[in-house]
Coordinates of C-alpha atoms in Angstrom, one line a residue:
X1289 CA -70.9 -21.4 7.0
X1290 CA -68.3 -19.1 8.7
X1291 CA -65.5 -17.5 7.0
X1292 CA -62.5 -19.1 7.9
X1293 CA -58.6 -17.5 8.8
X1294 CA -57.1 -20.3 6.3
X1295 CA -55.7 -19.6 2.5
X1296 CA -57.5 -23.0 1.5
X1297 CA -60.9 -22.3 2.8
X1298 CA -60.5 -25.5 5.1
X1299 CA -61.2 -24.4 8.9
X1300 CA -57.9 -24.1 11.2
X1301 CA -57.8 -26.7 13.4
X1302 CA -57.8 -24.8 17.2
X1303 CA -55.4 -28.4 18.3
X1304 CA -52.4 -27.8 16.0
X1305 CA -49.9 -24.7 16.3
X1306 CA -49.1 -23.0 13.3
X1307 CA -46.2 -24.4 11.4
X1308 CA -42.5 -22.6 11.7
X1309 CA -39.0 -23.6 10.4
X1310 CA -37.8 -22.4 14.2
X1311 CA -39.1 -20.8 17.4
X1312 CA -36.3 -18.4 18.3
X1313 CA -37.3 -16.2 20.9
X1314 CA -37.6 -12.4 20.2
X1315 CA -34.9 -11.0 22.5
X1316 CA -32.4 -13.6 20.3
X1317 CA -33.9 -12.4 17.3
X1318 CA -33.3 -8.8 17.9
X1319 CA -30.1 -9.6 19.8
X1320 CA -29.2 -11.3 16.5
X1321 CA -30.1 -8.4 14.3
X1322 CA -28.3 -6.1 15.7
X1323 CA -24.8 -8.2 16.1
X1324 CA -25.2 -8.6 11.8
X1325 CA -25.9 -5.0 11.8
X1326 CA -22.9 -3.7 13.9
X1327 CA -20.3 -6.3 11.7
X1328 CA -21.8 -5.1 8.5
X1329 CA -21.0 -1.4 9.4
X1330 CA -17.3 -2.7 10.5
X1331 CA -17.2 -4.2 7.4
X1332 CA -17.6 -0.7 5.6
X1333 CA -15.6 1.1 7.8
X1334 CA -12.8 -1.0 6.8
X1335 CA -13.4 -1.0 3.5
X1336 CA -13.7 2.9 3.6
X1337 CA -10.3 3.4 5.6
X1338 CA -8.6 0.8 3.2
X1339 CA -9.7 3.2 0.1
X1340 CA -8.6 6.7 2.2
X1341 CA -4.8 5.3 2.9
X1342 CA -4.3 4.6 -0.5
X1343 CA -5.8 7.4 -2.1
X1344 CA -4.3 10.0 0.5
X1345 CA -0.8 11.6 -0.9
X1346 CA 2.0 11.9 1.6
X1347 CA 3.8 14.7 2.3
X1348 CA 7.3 15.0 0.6
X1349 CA 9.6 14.3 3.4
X1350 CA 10.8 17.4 5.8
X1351 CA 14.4 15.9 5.3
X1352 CA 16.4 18.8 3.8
X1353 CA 16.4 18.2 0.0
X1354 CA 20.1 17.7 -1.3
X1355 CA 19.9 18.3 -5.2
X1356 CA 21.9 15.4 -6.8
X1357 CA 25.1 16.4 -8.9
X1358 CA 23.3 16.5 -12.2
X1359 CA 19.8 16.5 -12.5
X1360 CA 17.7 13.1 -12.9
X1361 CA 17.4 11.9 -15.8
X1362 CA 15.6 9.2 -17.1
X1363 CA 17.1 6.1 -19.0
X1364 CA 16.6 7.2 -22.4
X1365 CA 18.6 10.8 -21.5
X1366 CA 21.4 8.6 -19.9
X1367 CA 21.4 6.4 -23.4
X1368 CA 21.3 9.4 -25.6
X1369 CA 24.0 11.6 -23.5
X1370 CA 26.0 9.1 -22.0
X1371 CA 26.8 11.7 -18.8
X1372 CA 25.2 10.0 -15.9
X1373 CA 26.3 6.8 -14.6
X1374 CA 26.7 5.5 -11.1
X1375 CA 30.1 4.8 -9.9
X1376 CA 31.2 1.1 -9.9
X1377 CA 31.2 -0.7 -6.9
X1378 CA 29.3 -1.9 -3.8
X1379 CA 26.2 0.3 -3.0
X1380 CA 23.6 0.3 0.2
X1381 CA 20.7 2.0 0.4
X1382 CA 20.4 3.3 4.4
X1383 CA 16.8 4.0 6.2
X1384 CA 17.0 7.8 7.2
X1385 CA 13.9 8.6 8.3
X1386 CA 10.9 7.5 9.9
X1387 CA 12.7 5.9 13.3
X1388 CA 11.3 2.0 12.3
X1389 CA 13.2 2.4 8.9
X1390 CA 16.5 4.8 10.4
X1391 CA 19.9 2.9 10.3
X1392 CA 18.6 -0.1 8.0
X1393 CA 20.8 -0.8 5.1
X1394 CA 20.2 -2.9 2.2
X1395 CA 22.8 -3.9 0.0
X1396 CA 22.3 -2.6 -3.9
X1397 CA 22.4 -6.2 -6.2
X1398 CA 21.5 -6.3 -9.6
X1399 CA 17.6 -5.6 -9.0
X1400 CA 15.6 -5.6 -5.8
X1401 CA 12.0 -4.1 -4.8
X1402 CA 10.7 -2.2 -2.6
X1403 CA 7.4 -2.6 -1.1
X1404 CA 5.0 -4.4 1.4
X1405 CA 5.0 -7.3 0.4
X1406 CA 6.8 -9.8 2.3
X1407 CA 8.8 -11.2 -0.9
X1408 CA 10.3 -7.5 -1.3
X1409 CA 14.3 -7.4 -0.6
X1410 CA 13.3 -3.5 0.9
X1411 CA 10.4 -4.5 3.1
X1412 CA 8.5 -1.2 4.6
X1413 CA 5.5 -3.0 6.6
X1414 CA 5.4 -0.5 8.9
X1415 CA 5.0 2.0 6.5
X1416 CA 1.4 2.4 5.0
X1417 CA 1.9 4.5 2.4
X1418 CA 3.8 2.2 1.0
X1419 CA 2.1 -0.2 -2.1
X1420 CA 2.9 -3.9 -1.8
X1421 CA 5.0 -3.5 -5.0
X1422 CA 6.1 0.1 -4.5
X1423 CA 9.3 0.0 -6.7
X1424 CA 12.6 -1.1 -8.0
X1425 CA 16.5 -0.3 -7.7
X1426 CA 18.4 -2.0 -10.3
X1427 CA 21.5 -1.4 -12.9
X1428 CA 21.5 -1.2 -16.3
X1429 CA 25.0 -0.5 -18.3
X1430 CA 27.1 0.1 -15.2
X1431 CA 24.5 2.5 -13.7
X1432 CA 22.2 2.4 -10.8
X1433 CA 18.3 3.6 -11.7
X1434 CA 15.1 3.7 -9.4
X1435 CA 11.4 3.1 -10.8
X1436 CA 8.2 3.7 -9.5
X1437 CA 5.8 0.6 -10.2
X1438 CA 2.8 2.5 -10.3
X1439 CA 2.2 2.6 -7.0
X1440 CA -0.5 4.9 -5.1
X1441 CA 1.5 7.4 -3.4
X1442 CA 4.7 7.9 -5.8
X1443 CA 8.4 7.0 -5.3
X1444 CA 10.3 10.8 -4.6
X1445 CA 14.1 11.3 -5.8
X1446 CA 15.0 14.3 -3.9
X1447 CA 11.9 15.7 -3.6
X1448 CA 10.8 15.1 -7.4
X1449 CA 8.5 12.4 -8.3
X1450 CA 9.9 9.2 -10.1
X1451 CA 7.5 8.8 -13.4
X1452 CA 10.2 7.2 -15.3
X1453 CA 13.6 4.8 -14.5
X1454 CA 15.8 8.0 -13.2
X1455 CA 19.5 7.6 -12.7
X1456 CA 20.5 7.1 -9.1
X1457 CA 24.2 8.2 -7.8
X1458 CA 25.5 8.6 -3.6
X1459 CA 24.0 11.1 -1.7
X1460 CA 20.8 10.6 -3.5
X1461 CA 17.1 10.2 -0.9
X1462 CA 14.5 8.5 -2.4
X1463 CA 11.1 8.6 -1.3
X1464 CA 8.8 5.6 -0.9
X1465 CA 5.6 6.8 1.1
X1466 CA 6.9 8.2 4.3
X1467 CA 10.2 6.1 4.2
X1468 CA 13.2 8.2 3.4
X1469 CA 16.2 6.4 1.8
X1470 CA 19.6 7.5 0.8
X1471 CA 22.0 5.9 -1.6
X1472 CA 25.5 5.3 0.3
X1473 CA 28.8 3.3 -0.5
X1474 CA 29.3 0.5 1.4

């Protein structure tokens, strides 16, 4: 008896192909290969840019620093000293730099954020240093405050980072990635 090519032992029948799931052709199958391979690598290119932009610091803006009248303090100073407080009355904050952000104003309410995202009153899209919940403006006891929300890049009042609610007054440029804002009087 002759050895057979079959797992079982039974002789191969010479009539009946061997069984597949599919024929695809080789040139397909290669063809194939290589189109999962290139989308898998674009897949991990994005990932990898996605992780550099928000782990890169920006530069603190080139605008000339203008200190503020008294130096920033943070909520608890203001509560304990009682010296800084933002006039009353209708505020803006005004886009000074980058060019997509110059000339916008936003009118100063009781809160609003600043971010990304599109249900943010200050919305910096075009900015990607920018987190999608970046910051917020808001009043507390007749005084206007600005507070980073943790976001990847910072939030800058002129020129020193935000790590607690600081006390805002006109004249003031805040930071939020590369978008320069300053607090005006409407």
């Amino acid at each position: 008896m002759t050895v057979t090519g079959s797992l079982s032992g039974l002789p191969r029948s010479s009539s009946r192909p061997a069984r597949s799931a599919r024929n695809v052709p080789d040139p397909v199958q290669a063809l194939l290969k290589y189109v999962l391979l290139a989308l898998l690598y674009l897949f991990m290119l994005r990932v990898i840019r996605a992780v550099w932009v928000e782990t890169r610091q920006p530069a603190p803006s080139s605008q000339p620093q203008q200190q503020p009248s008294g130096s920033p303090l943070s909520y608890e100073a203001t509560q304990l000293h009682g010296t800084v407080k933002a006039p009353p009355g209708p505020e803006k904050l005004v886009g000074v730099s980058p060019a997509g952000v110059k000339g916008r104003e936003f009118p100063l309410g009781a809160e609003l954020t600043v971010g990304r995202a599109p249900g943010c009153a200050v919305l910096l899209d075009g900015d990607s240093f920018v987190s999608q919940l970046h910051a917020r403006v808001f009043r507390r006891d007749g005084g206007l405050f600005v507070e980073d929300l943790g976001s990847t890049n910072g939030t800058f009042l002129n020129g020193v980072k935000v790590t607690a609610p600081v006390s805002i007054v006109k004249g003031d440029k805040i930071q939020f990635g590369k978008s320069v804002l300053e607090v005006r009087k409407s």
